[in-house]
Tab-separated table of C-alpha atoms and ligand atoms in Angstrom:
chain	number	residue	atom	x	y	z
O	1	UNK	CA	-4.719	30.158	-33.172
O	2	UNK	CA	-1.246	30.748	-31.677
O	3	UNK	CA	-2.510	33.937	-29.982
O	4	UNK	CA	-5.521	32.098	-28.581
O	5	UNK	CA	-3.204	29.453	-27.072
O	6	UNK	CA	-1.144	32.144	-25.376
O	7	UNK	CA	-4.303	33.869	-24.106
O	8	UNK	CA	-5.503	30.725	-22.637
O	9	UNK	CA	-2.252	29.952	-20.884
O	10	UNK	CA	-2.263	33.518	-19.396
O	11	UNK	CA	-5.741	33.030	-18.118
O	12	UNK	CA	-4.936	29.645	-16.596
O	13	UNK	CA	-1.846	31.022	-14.879
O	14	UNK	CA	-3.768	34.069	-13.615
O	15	UNK	CA	-6.583	31.716	-12.350
O	16	UNK	CA	-3.962	29.824	-10.338
O	17	UNK	CA	-2.353	33.004	-9.005
O	18	UNK	CA	-5.655	34.283	-7.695
O	19	UNK	CA	-6.183	31.332	-5.519
O	20	UNK	CA	-3.721	30.601	-2.788
O	21	UNK	CA	-3.639	27.085	-1.501
O	22	UNK	CA	-1.835	26.451	1.756
O	23	UNK	CA	-0.942	22.967	3.008
O	24	UNK	CA	-2.001	22.733	6.590
O	25	UNK	CA	-1.749	19.050	7.534
O	26	UNK	CA	-0.433	15.858	6.055
O	27	UNK	CA	-1.149	12.274	7.049
O	28	UNK	CA	1.020	9.624	5.337
O	29	UNK	CA	-0.237	6.091	5.549
O	30	UNK	CA	2.717	3.913	4.368
O	31	UNK	CA	3.523	0.346	3.585
O	32	UNK	CA	6.878	-0.880	4.866
O	33	UNK	CA	9.562	-1.067	2.235
O	34	UNK	CA	11.257	-4.133	0.683
O	35	UNK	CA	11.393	-7.210	2.911
O	36	UNK	CA	12.394	-10.817	2.623
O	37	UNK	CA	9.603	-13.252	1.653
O	38	UNK	CA	7.165	-14.153	4.453
O	39	UNK	CA	6.325	-17.767	3.607
O	40	UNK	CA	8.598	-20.428	5.083
O	41	UNK	CA	7.049	-23.050	2.801
O	42	UNK	CA	8.459	-21.749	-0.441
O	43	UNK	CA	10.826	-24.740	-0.893
O	44	UNK	CA	7.854	-27.142	-1.008
O	45	UNK	CA	6.312	-25.486	-4.139
O	46	UNK	CA	9.099	-26.042	-6.627
O	47	UNK	CA	12.075	-28.366	-7.135
O	48	UNK	CA	14.173	-25.267	-8.005
O	49	UNK	CA	16.384	-23.435	-5.512
O	50	UNK	CA	15.270	-20.149	-4.164
O	51	UNK	CA	17.656	-17.178	-3.941
O	52	UNK	CA	19.138	-16.749	-0.484
O	53	UNK	CA	18.550	-13.657	1.609
O	54	UNK	CA	20.818	-12.184	4.302
O	55	UNK	CA	17.962	-11.090	6.604
O	56	UNK	CA	15.557	-13.477	8.223
O	57	UNK	CA	11.966	-14.116	6.946
O	58	UNK	CA	9.699	-11.051	6.885
O	59	UNK	CA	12.373	-8.488	7.758
O	60	UNK	CA	13.143	-5.153	6.043
O	61	UNK	CA	16.243	-5.652	3.945
O	62	UNK	CA	19.158	-3.275	3.600
O	63	UNK	CA	17.785	-2.371	0.186
O	64	UNK	CA	14.418	-1.724	1.706
O	65	UNK	CA	16.032	0.615	4.273
O	66	UNK	CA	17.861	2.458	1.507
O	67	UNK	CA	14.786	2.964	-0.474
O	68	UNK	CA	12.744	4.017	2.449
O	69	UNK	CA	15.434	6.462	3.430
O	70	UNK	CA	15.135	8.091	-0.093
O	71	UNK	CA	11.377	8.513	0.628
O	72	UNK	CA	12.313	10.158	3.968
O	73	UNK	CA	14.764	12.544	2.266
O	74	UNK	CA	12.120	13.279	-0.502
O	75	UNK	CA	9.314	13.975	2.000
O	76	UNK	CA	11.454	16.234	4.133
O	77	UNK	CA	12.102	18.460	1.017
O	78	UNK	CA	8.523	18.242	-0.060
O	79	UNK	CA	7.114	19.340	3.337
O	80	UNK	CA	9.643	22.182	3.475
O	81	UNK	CA	8.679	23.322	-0.040
O	82	UNK	CA	5.075	23.395	1.014
O	83	UNK	CA	5.849	25.262	4.218
O	84	UNK	CA	4.901	22.576	6.681
O	85	UNK	CA	8.426	22.253	7.981
O	86	UNK	CA	11.112	24.850	8.504
O	87	UNK	CA	14.801	24.196	8.307
O	88	UNK	CA	14.919	23.044	11.923
O	89	UNK	CA	13.950	19.692	13.301
O	90	UNK	CA	10.221	19.064	13.571
O	91	UNK	CA	8.990	19.267	17.129
O	92	UNK	CA	7.068	16.426	18.879
O	93	UNK	CA	3.984	18.640	18.717
O	94	UNK	CA	4.199	18.898	14.909
O	95	UNK	CA	5.419	15.500	13.790
O	96	UNK	CA	3.958	12.213	14.879
O	97	UNK	CA	5.416	8.833	13.832
O	98	UNK	CA	3.602	5.678	14.665
O	99	UNK	CA	4.680	2.232	13.339
O	100	UNK	CA	3.359	-1.216	13.772
O	101	UNK	CA	5.547	-3.328	16.138
O	102	UNK	CA	6.767	-5.698	13.355
O	103	UNK	CA	10.426	-5.402	12.606
O	104	UNK	CA	9.863	-4.339	9.011
O	105	UNK	CA	7.535	-1.508	9.961
O	106	UNK	CA	9.673	-0.179	12.860
O	107	UNK	CA	12.793	-0.376	10.685
O	108	UNK	CA	11.055	1.396	7.704
O	109	UNK	CA	9.942	4.223	10.068
O	110	UNK	CA	13.481	4.316	11.381
O	111	UNK	CA	14.950	4.650	7.839
O	112	UNK	CA	12.422	7.295	6.785
O	113	UNK	CA	13.093	9.411	9.907
O	114	UNK	CA	16.907	8.995	10.076
O	115	UNK	CA	17.442	9.995	6.454
O	116	UNK	CA	14.627	12.625	6.235
O	117	UNK	CA	15.603	14.321	9.542
O	118	UNK	CA	19.224	13.311	10.189
O	119	UNK	CA	20.273	15.048	13.348
O	120	UNK	CA	16.850	15.312	14.778
O	121	UNK	CA	15.523	13.397	17.701
O	122	UNK	CA	12.269	12.048	16.251
O	123	UNK	CA	10.434	9.559	18.334
O	124	UNK	CA	8.971	6.482	16.667
O	125	UNK	CA	5.863	5.576	18.637
O	126	UNK	CA	4.524	2.045	18.803
O	127	UNK	CA	2.087	-0.032	20.776
O	128	UNK	CA	3.327	-2.023	23.775
O	129	UNK	CA	1.088	-4.841	22.529
O	130	UNK	CA	2.953	-7.129	20.238
O	131	UNK	CA	-0.180	-7.235	17.898
O	132	UNK	CA	-0.993	-3.600	17.713
O	133	UNK	CA	-4.860	-3.594	17.306
O	134	UNK	CA	-4.682	-0.497	15.110
O	135	UNK	CA	-2.690	-2.261	12.373
O	136	UNK	CA	-3.616	-5.962	13.024
O	137	UNK	CA	-5.678	-6.958	9.959
O	138	UNK	CA	-8.052	-9.324	11.762
O	139	UNK	CA	-11.775	-9.838	11.901
O	140	UNK	CA	-13.576	-8.124	14.785
O	141	UNK	CA	-17.293	-8.709	14.175
O	142	UNK	CA	-18.482	-11.671	16.243
O	143	UNK	CA	-21.973	-12.066	14.649
O	144	UNK	CA	-22.794	-15.200	12.831
O	145	UNK	CA	-24.480	-13.169	10.022
O	146	UNK	CA	-21.358	-11.167	9.402
O	147	UNK	CA	-19.344	-14.412	8.976
O	148	UNK	CA	-21.926	-15.659	6.504
O	149	UNK	CA	-22.219	-12.463	4.552
O	150	UNK	CA	-18.475	-11.727	4.535
O	151	UNK	CA	-17.603	-15.282	3.329
O	152	UNK	CA	-20.228	-14.979	0.630
O	153	UNK	CA	-18.753	-11.693	-0.611
O	154	UNK	CA	-15.364	-13.327	-0.808
O	155	UNK	CA	-16.724	-16.326	-2.542
O	156	UNK	CA	-18.423	-14.103	-5.252
O	157	UNK	CA	-15.174	-12.281	-5.732
O	158	UNK	CA	-13.134	-15.442	-5.980
O	159	UNK	CA	-15.588	-16.842	-8.526
O	160	UNK	CA	-15.361	-13.768	-10.635
O	161	UNK	CA	-11.603	-14.215	-11.212
O	162	UNK	CA	-10.293	-15.581	-14.505
O	163	UNK	CA	-6.994	-17.062	-13.608
O	164	UNK	CA	-6.554	-20.287	-15.540
O	165	UNK	CA	-3.853	-19.134	-17.856
O	166	UNK	CA	-2.032	-17.374	-15.043
O	167	UNK	CA	-2.133	-20.612	-13.031
O	168	UNK	CA	-0.739	-22.462	-15.981
O	169	UNK	CA	2.068	-19.912	-16.495
O	170	UNK	CA	2.997	-20.093	-12.841
O	171	UNK	CA	2.921	-23.941	-12.721
O	172	UNK	CA	5.503	-23.871	-15.597
O	173	UNK	CA	7.764	-21.263	-13.928
O	174	UNK	CA	7.765	-23.375	-10.755
O	175	UNK	CA	7.833	-26.782	-12.385
O	176	UNK	CA	5.030	-27.351	-9.920
O	177	UNK	CA	4.260	-30.977	-10.947
O	178	UNK	CA	7.712	-31.898	-9.578
O	179	UNK	CA	7.357	-30.020	-6.370
O	180	UNK	CA	7.360	-31.759	-2.918
O	181	UNK	CA	3.959	-30.348	-2.196
O	182	UNK	CA	2.375	-31.901	-5.382
O	183	UNK	CA	4.103	-35.148	-4.847
O	184	UNK	CA	3.361	-35.475	-1.215
O	185	UNK	CA	-0.201	-33.939	-0.948
O	186	UNK	CA	-1.450	-34.918	-4.372
O	187	UNK	CA	-2.422	-31.437	-5.072
O	188	UNK	CA	-0.835	-30.933	-8.415
O	189	UNK	CA	-3.193	-28.748	-10.479
O	190	UNK	CA	-3.525	-25.052	-9.658
O	191	UNK	CA	-6.535	-24.727	-12.098
O	192	UNK	CA	-8.655	-27.481	-10.540
O	193	UNK	CA	-7.482	-27.725	-6.964
O	194	UNK	CA	-9.896	-25.974	-4.555
O	195	UNK	CA	-9.505	-22.674	-2.756
O	196	UNK	CA	-11.110	-22.667	0.681
O	197	UNK	CA	-12.277	-19.491	2.339
O	198	UNK	CA	-11.975	-18.777	6.034
O	199	UNK	CA	-13.551	-15.975	8.044
O	200	UNK	CA	-12.864	-16.305	11.761
O	201	UNK	CA	-12.935	-13.671	14.494
O	202	UNK	CA	-9.448	-12.668	15.652
O	203	UNK	CA	-7.794	-13.912	12.394
O	204	UNK	CA	-6.978	-12.481	9.108
O	205	UNK	CA	-9.384	-13.609	6.364
O	206	UNK	CA	-7.900	-16.472	4.599
O	207	UNK	CA	-7.973	-18.461	1.332
O	208	UNK	CA	-6.224	-21.771	1.476
O	209	UNK	CA	-5.240	-23.461	-1.783
O	210	UNK	CA	-3.572	-22.675	-5.101
O	211	UNK	CA	-4.440	-18.956	-4.927
O	212	UNK	CA	-2.443	-18.608	-1.671
O	213	UNK	CA	0.367	-20.652	-2.813
O	214	UNK	CA	0.580	-18.453	-5.905
O	215	UNK	CA	0.560	-15.327	-3.865
O	216	UNK	CA	3.375	-16.555	-1.699
O	217	UNK	CA	5.746	-17.438	-4.511
O	218	UNK	CA	4.901	-14.339	-6.534
O	219	UNK	CA	5.510	-12.142	-3.442
O	220	UNK	CA	8.995	-13.640	-3.435
O	221	UNK	CA	9.589	-12.821	-7.174
O	222	UNK	CA	8.359	-9.219	-6.535
O	223	UNK	CA	10.780	-8.826	-3.619
O	224	UNK	CA	13.675	-10.571	-5.460
O	225	UNK	CA	13.166	-8.126	-8.227
O	226	UNK	CA	13.154	-4.960	-5.963
O	227	UNK	CA	16.046	-6.269	-4.025
O	228	UNK	CA	18.075	-6.351	-7.256
O	229	UNK	CA	18.874	-10.059	-7.558
O	230	UNK	CA	20.484	-10.859	-11.006
O	231	UNK	CA	17.885	-11.240	-13.687
O	232	UNK	CA	18.512	-15.021	-14.007
O	233	UNK	CA	17.670	-15.398	-10.305
O	234	UNK	CA	14.454	-13.394	-10.280
O	235	UNK	CA	11.814	-16.109	-10.825
O	236	UNK	CA	14.777	-18.085	-12.379
O	237	UNK	CA	14.842	-15.677	-15.266
O	238	UNK	CA	11.450	-16.770	-16.475
O	239	UNK	CA	9.555	-13.483	-16.239
O	240	UNK	CA	11.167	-11.615	-19.060
O	241	UNK	CA	8.612	-9.075	-20.040
O	242	UNK	CA	5.587	-7.163	-18.796
O	243	UNK	CA	3.080	-9.615	-20.237
O	244	UNK	CA	4.679	-12.435	-18.348
O	245	UNK	CA	4.845	-10.491	-15.158
O	246	UNK	CA	1.213	-9.335	-15.547
O	247	UNK	CA	0.005	-12.883	-16.062
O	248	UNK	CA	1.253	-14.071	-12.787
O	249	UNK	CA	0.673	-10.788	-10.923
O	250	UNK	CA	-3.091	-11.351	-11.585
O	251	UNK	CA	-2.895	-14.210	-9.124
O	252	UNK	CA	-1.415	-12.054	-6.471
O	253	UNK	CA	-3.825	-9.345	-7.122
O	254	UNK	CA	-6.681	-11.763	-7.083
O	255	UNK	CA	-5.661	-13.215	-3.737
O	256	UNK	CA	-5.436	-9.732	-2.177
O	257	UNK	CA	-8.819	-8.740	-3.594
O	258	UNK	CA	-10.436	-11.865	-2.243
O	259	UNK	CA	-9.137	-11.358	1.388
O	260	UNK	CA	-9.095	-7.498	1.620
O	261	UNK	CA	-11.174	-5.939	-1.078
O	262	UNK	CA	-14.731	-6.748	-0.142
O	263	UNK	CA	-16.861	-4.156	1.636
O	264	UNK	CA	-17.888	-5.923	4.880
O	265	UNK	CA	-14.373	-7.285	5.590
O	266	UNK	CA	-12.486	-4.119	4.635
O	267	UNK	CA	-14.704	-1.917	6.862
O	268	UNK	CA	-14.449	-4.299	9.766
O	269	UNK	CA	-10.693	-4.729	9.543
O	270	UNK	CA	-9.889	-1.067	8.914
O	271	UNK	CA	-12.157	0.526	11.474
O	272	UNK	CA	-9.603	0.854	14.369
O	273	UNK	CA	-7.022	2.407	11.963
O	274	UNK	CA	-9.560	4.704	10.322
O	275	UNK	CA	-10.696	5.778	13.777
O	276	UNK	CA	-7.081	6.523	14.701
O	277	UNK	CA	-6.530	8.446	11.530
O	278	UNK	CA	-9.728	10.481	12.133
O	279	UNK	CA	-8.680	11.344	15.595
O	280	UNK	CA	-5.283	12.549	14.317
O	281	UNK	CA	-6.845	14.573	11.571
O	282	UNK	CA	-9.678	16.066	13.570
O	283	UNK	CA	-8.485	16.351	17.193
O	284	UNK	CA	-4.693	16.432	17.190
O	285	UNK	CA	-2.355	19.414	16.581
O	286	UNK	CA	0.129	17.425	14.513
O	287	UNK	CA	0.975	18.978	11.145
O	288	UNK	CA	2.574	15.840	9.821
O	289	UNK	CA	1.899	12.178	10.694
O	290	UNK	CA	3.616	9.066	9.363
O	291	UNK	CA	1.773	5.777	9.975
O	292	UNK	CA	3.866	2.772	9.031
O	293	UNK	CA	1.877	-0.401	8.413
O	294	UNK	CA	1.281	-3.101	5.751
O	295	UNK	CA	-0.322	-3.748	2.470
O	296	UNK	CA	-3.382	-5.165	4.436
O	297	UNK	CA	-3.847	-1.661	6.024
O	298	UNK	CA	-3.713	0.096	2.697
O	299	UNK	CA	-5.995	-2.352	0.904
O	300	UNK	CA	-8.657	-2.126	3.637
O	301	UNK	CA	-8.459	1.561	4.085
O	302	UNK	CA	-8.720	2.161	0.319
O	303	UNK	CA	-11.788	-0.112	0.125
O	304	UNK	CA	-13.470	1.331	3.306
O	305	UNK	CA	-13.073	4.954	2.140
O	306	UNK	CA	-14.343	3.815	-1.280
O	307	UNK	CA	-11.724	5.142	-3.597
O	308	UNK	CA	-12.416	4.931	-7.300
O	309	UNK	CA	-10.359	2.399	-9.227
O	310	UNK	CA	-6.841	3.652	-9.827
O	311	UNK	CA	-3.774	2.555	-11.780
O	312	UNK	CA	-0.257	3.027	-10.582
O	313	UNK	CA	1.861	3.436	-13.631
O	314	UNK	CA	5.085	1.555	-13.942
O	315	UNK	CA	4.411	-0.567	-10.836
O	316	UNK	CA	3.672	-4.317	-10.645
O	317	UNK	CA	1.899	-4.071	-7.294
O	318	UNK	CA	-1.457	-2.565	-6.369
O	319	UNK	CA	-0.020	-1.456	-3.013
O	320	UNK	CA	3.717	-1.070	-3.712
O	321	UNK	CA	6.340	-1.695	-0.958
O	322	UNK	CA	7.159	1.667	0.419
O	323	UNK	CA	4.094	3.200	-1.200
O	324	UNK	CA	2.197	5.886	0.622
O	325	UNK	CA	-1.267	7.184	0.642
O	326	UNK	CA	-0.793	10.869	1.289
O	327	UNK	CA	-3.785	12.664	2.765
O	328	UNK	CA	-3.433	16.400	2.495
O	329	UNK	CA	-5.508	19.139	4.078
O	330	UNK	CA	-5.325	22.350	2.017
O	331	UNK	CA	-6.803	25.717	2.854
O	332	UNK	CA	-7.806	28.268	0.226
O	333	UNK	CA	-7.616	31.668	1.712
O	334	UNK	CA	-9.528	33.732	-0.790
O	335	UNK	CA	-12.582	31.544	-0.584
O	336	UNK	CA	-11.985	30.413	2.940
O	337	UNK	CA	-12.633	26.769	1.899
O	338	UNK	CA	-10.718	23.670	3.198
O	339	UNK	CA	-9.997	20.836	0.871
O	340	UNK	CA	-8.732	17.237	1.051
O	341	UNK	CA	-6.349	15.955	-1.553
O	342	UNK	CA	-5.119	12.327	-1.678
O	343	UNK	CA	-2.136	11.125	-3.660
O	344	UNK	CA	-0.644	7.564	-3.918
O	345	UNK	CA	3.122	8.258	-3.719
O	346	UNK	CA	5.333	5.371	-4.746
O	347	UNK	CA	8.399	4.431	-6.660
O	348	UNK	CA	8.288	2.589	-10.071
O	349	UNK	CA	9.307	-1.073	-9.985
O	350	UNK	CA	12.400	-0.528	-12.025
O	351	UNK	CA	13.532	2.515	-10.103
O	352	UNK	CA	13.297	0.452	-6.897
O	353	UNK	CA	15.313	-2.257	-8.560
O	354	UNK	CA	17.932	0.372	-9.680
O	355	UNK	CA	17.835	1.975	-6.249
O	356	UNK	CA	17.167	5.348	-7.639
O	357	UNK	CA	17.586	8.243	-5.219
O	358	UNK	CA	14.723	10.763	-4.911
O	359	UNK	CA	14.793	14.650	-4.895
O	360	UNK	CA	12.523	17.469	-5.869
O	361	UNK	CA	13.814	17.183	-9.360
O	362	UNK	CA	13.507	13.459	-9.333
O	363	UNK	CA	10.300	12.862	-7.342
O	364	UNK	CA	8.535	9.608	-6.764
O	365	UNK	CA	5.262	8.927	-8.644
O	366	UNK	CA	2.222	10.909	-7.573
O	367	UNK	CA	-1.116	9.360	-8.576
O	368	UNK	CA	-4.145	11.385	-7.704
O	369	UNK	CA	-6.804	9.384	-5.924
O	370	UNK	CA	-10.531	10.160	-6.069
O	371	UNK	CA	-13.117	9.169	-3.524
O	372	UNK	CA	-16.644	8.187	-4.625
O	373	UNK	CA	-18.103	10.168	-1.936
O	374	UNK	CA	-16.105	13.375	-2.293
O	375	UNK	CA	-16.336	15.061	-5.631
O	376	UNK	CA	-12.856	15.835	-6.920
O	377	UNK	CA	-11.874	18.756	-9.144
O	378	UNK	CA	-9.283	18.593	-11.913
O	379	UNK	CA	-6.493	19.428	-9.419
O	380	UNK	CA	-7.479	16.586	-7.088
O	381	UNK	CA	-9.271	18.647	-4.480
O	382	UNK	CA	-12.495	17.618	-2.810
O	383	UNK	CA	-14.318	19.350	-0.006
O	384	UNK	CA	-12.844	18.645	3.461
O	385	UNK	CA	-16.262	18.484	5.035
O	386	UNK	CA	-17.335	15.736	2.629
O	387	UNK	CA	-14.196	13.824	3.515
O	388	UNK	CA	-14.942	14.152	7.159
O	389	UNK	CA	-18.400	12.901	6.554
O	390	UNK	CA	-16.919	9.776	5.038
O	391	UNK	CA	-14.631	9.206	8.057
O	392	UNK	CA	-17.514	9.773	10.479
O	393	UNK	CA	-19.772	7.308	8.664
O	394	UNK	CA	-17.102	4.599	8.974
O	395	UNK	CA	-16.322	5.161	12.636
O	396	UNK	CA	-19.730	5.710	14.087
O	397	UNK	CA	-22.372	3.054	13.848
M	401	NAG	C1	7.476	-0.358	21.440
M	401	NAG	O1	7.582	0.676	22.303
M	401	NAG	C2	7.977	0.284	23.669
M	401	NAG	C3	7.837	1.550	24.519
M	401	NAG	O2	6.450	1.913	24.646
M	401	NAG	C4	9.346	-0.284	23.632
M	401	NAG	O3	9.668	-0.630	24.907
M	401	NAG	C5	9.289	-1.470	22.699
M	401	NAG	O4	10.577	-1.970	22.563
M	401	NAG	C6	8.742	-1.029	21.355
M	401	NAG	N1	8.591	-2.260	20.540
M	401	NAG	C7	9.305	-2.599	19.483
M	401	NAG	C8	8.922	-3.731	18.687
M	401	NAG	O5	10.253	-1.776	19.111
M	402	NAG	C1	15.261	12.439	22.383
M	402	NAG	O1	13.918	12.322	22.835
M	402	NAG	C2	13.717	11.520	23.943
M	402	NAG	C3	12.200	11.368	24.042
M	402	NAG	O2	11.500	12.454	23.835
M	402	NAG	C4	14.402	11.990	25.142
M	402	NAG	O3	14.143	11.158	26.215
M	402	NAG	C5	15.897	12.149	24.826
M	402	NAG	O4	16.449	12.768	25.918
M	402	NAG	C6	16.113	12.979	23.615
M	402	NAG	N1	17.500	12.877	23.242
M	402	NAG	C7	18.182	14.006	22.859
M	402	NAG	C8	19.603	13.794	22.503
M	402	NAG	O5	17.703	15.107	22.751
M	403	NAG	C1	-21.482	-7.017	12.493
M	403	NAG	O1	-21.991	-7.451	11.331
M	403	NAG	C2	-23.396	-7.322	11.189
M	403	NAG	C3	-23.798	-7.934	9.875
M	403	NAG	O2	-23.138	-7.401	8.715
M	403	NAG	C4	-23.777	-5.872	11.346
M	403	NAG	O3	-25.192	-5.724	11.264
M	403	NAG	C5	-23.278	-5.348	12.612
M	403	NAG	O4	-23.554	-3.946	12.716
M	403	NAG	C6	-21.832	-5.569	12.817
M	403	NAG	N1	-21.307	-5.225	14.185
M	403	NAG	C7	-20.351	-4.387	14.337
M	403	NAG	C8	-20.004	-4.123	15.804
M	403	NAG	O5	-19.765	-3.830	13.498
M	404	NAG	C1	-10.900	-22.717	-15.981
M	404	NAG	O1	-10.661	-24.048	-15.684
M	404	NAG	C2	-11.709	-24.744	-15.088
M	404	NAG	C3	-11.270	-26.132	-14.635
M	404	NAG	O2	-10.703	-26.812	-15.690
M	404	NAG	C4	-12.916	-24.730	-15.959
M	404	NAG	O3	-13.995	-25.434	-15.309
M	404	NAG	C5	-13.223	-23.338	-16.388
M	404	NAG	O4	-14.291	-23.319	-17.326
M	404	NAG	C6	-12.043	-22.636	-16.871
M	404	NAG	N1	-12.455	-21.262	-17.069
M	404	NAG	C7	-12.201	-20.590	-18.259
M	404	NAG	C8	-12.596	-19.173	-18.248
M	404	NAG	O5	-11.720	-21.106	-19.191
M	405	NAG	C1	-10.825	-3.455	-5.362
M	405	NAG	O1	-11.973	-3.749	-6.135
M	405	NAG	C2	-12.455	-2.755	-6.968
M	405	NAG	C3	-13.670	-3.277	-7.643
M	405	NAG	O2	-14.654	-3.407	-6.674
M	405	NAG	C4	-11.327	-2.529	-8.015
M	405	NAG	O3	-11.722	-1.544	-9.037
M	405	NAG	C5	-10.152	-2.050	-7.391
M	405	NAG	O4	-9.044	-1.883	-8.251
M	405	NAG	C6	-9.678	-3.072	-6.276
M	405	NAG	N1	-8.706	-2.408	-5.476
M	405	NAG	C7	-7.487	-2.944	-5.219
M	405	NAG	C8	-6.554	-2.188	-4.457
M	405	NAG	O5	-7.193	-4.098	-5.598
């Protein structure tokens, strides 16, 4: 028995040695790191006082910059380890950094680059357009049929959600019945108030009503927690364990699913970004690319490419702040075959809160991602040509 085990390990090791995989190209699609809450209406939704932030609404915080710097340091080491970078600074021809024009995305890219490549002069590219069409998560398709079909897909998803007990939990946390919004607008019941769906060309898909209110306040709880506010200030100390967190997080996940996780909308929104990514992967010489965007970009790219369901351990969010979809092109010399491997690389919720520094010995989480249309082996590799086929099918037509 013991002998057999050893024999198996030797064979496995030998099998790995015979193959030699070389990392040739990496494209990192990232979400910006920790930011201040986006919604300016938060005070309407509770009689309680919200924590105060130093930075203005929607900005990367100092904590966010710290955490993104850790990611930059880690990736610089990881890229060196895999031979994509040498000790010197990456050249403009090798390393391409492109960020959305929002403060939080520009500043995240800046933090990544300045910590990862300290004395190097790395340019962060961005659009001159204040709403960069590559990252702007708005609807493009002008046809009436699209509007009808897309709204119907959203409606079906919305109806499939079971959120009553989550709504009730959140109302209690907020003391919602005493909120200004309830008292003035007479909309006092998350469970029965209506959610209205909007699909309009040039705008982000939208759901107005209790689901969006919930998303906005939970977004603040999530960011307060990452930022490291005292326990009694994060959701006023009322989210004490994972069950309580998970109950309210279902609302936030539900909202994001309704607006970004249906096929027609995801493909329509993500097409410019996927086209940009495809061009980089197929036509450009860069070995390393960092694209710094938003959760909207990650949600819609994941749905468009048709990834199988995944679970990010020890993370509250489906698309964590600072999380990265890392597309890796690997070449296997012996067989002369090229592969694609995709990992979701992110920090655990608690480690973000603690501000844990990363290194090769203390890496971020890597969750292997599988595409429906690209059969993945046990090591996470699928055929490059199948992956390219998926990209082509989304960009053409
Ligand atoms: C984007 O890049 C342009 C140069 O092309 C620069 O002038 C501008 O300030 C940048 N925008 C932001 C938001 O940093
Ligand atoms: C850094 O790069 C920019 C743009 O490529 C260039 O204009 C500038 O002179 C460089 N600065 C240094 C110190 O190398
Ligand atoms: C717009 O949506 C319709 C209906 O889904 C589809 O047939 C058409 O191809 C789309 N047009 C573009 C430009 O994507
Ligand atoms: C949720 O609450 C609504 C409104 O009270 C009710 O119609 C629905 O049946 C409830 N759903 C479940 C699963 O209990
Ligand atoms: C999107 O929806 C699918 C089901 O269609 C689900 O398995 C997946 O977890 C959702 N993805 C995200 C990022 O919410």
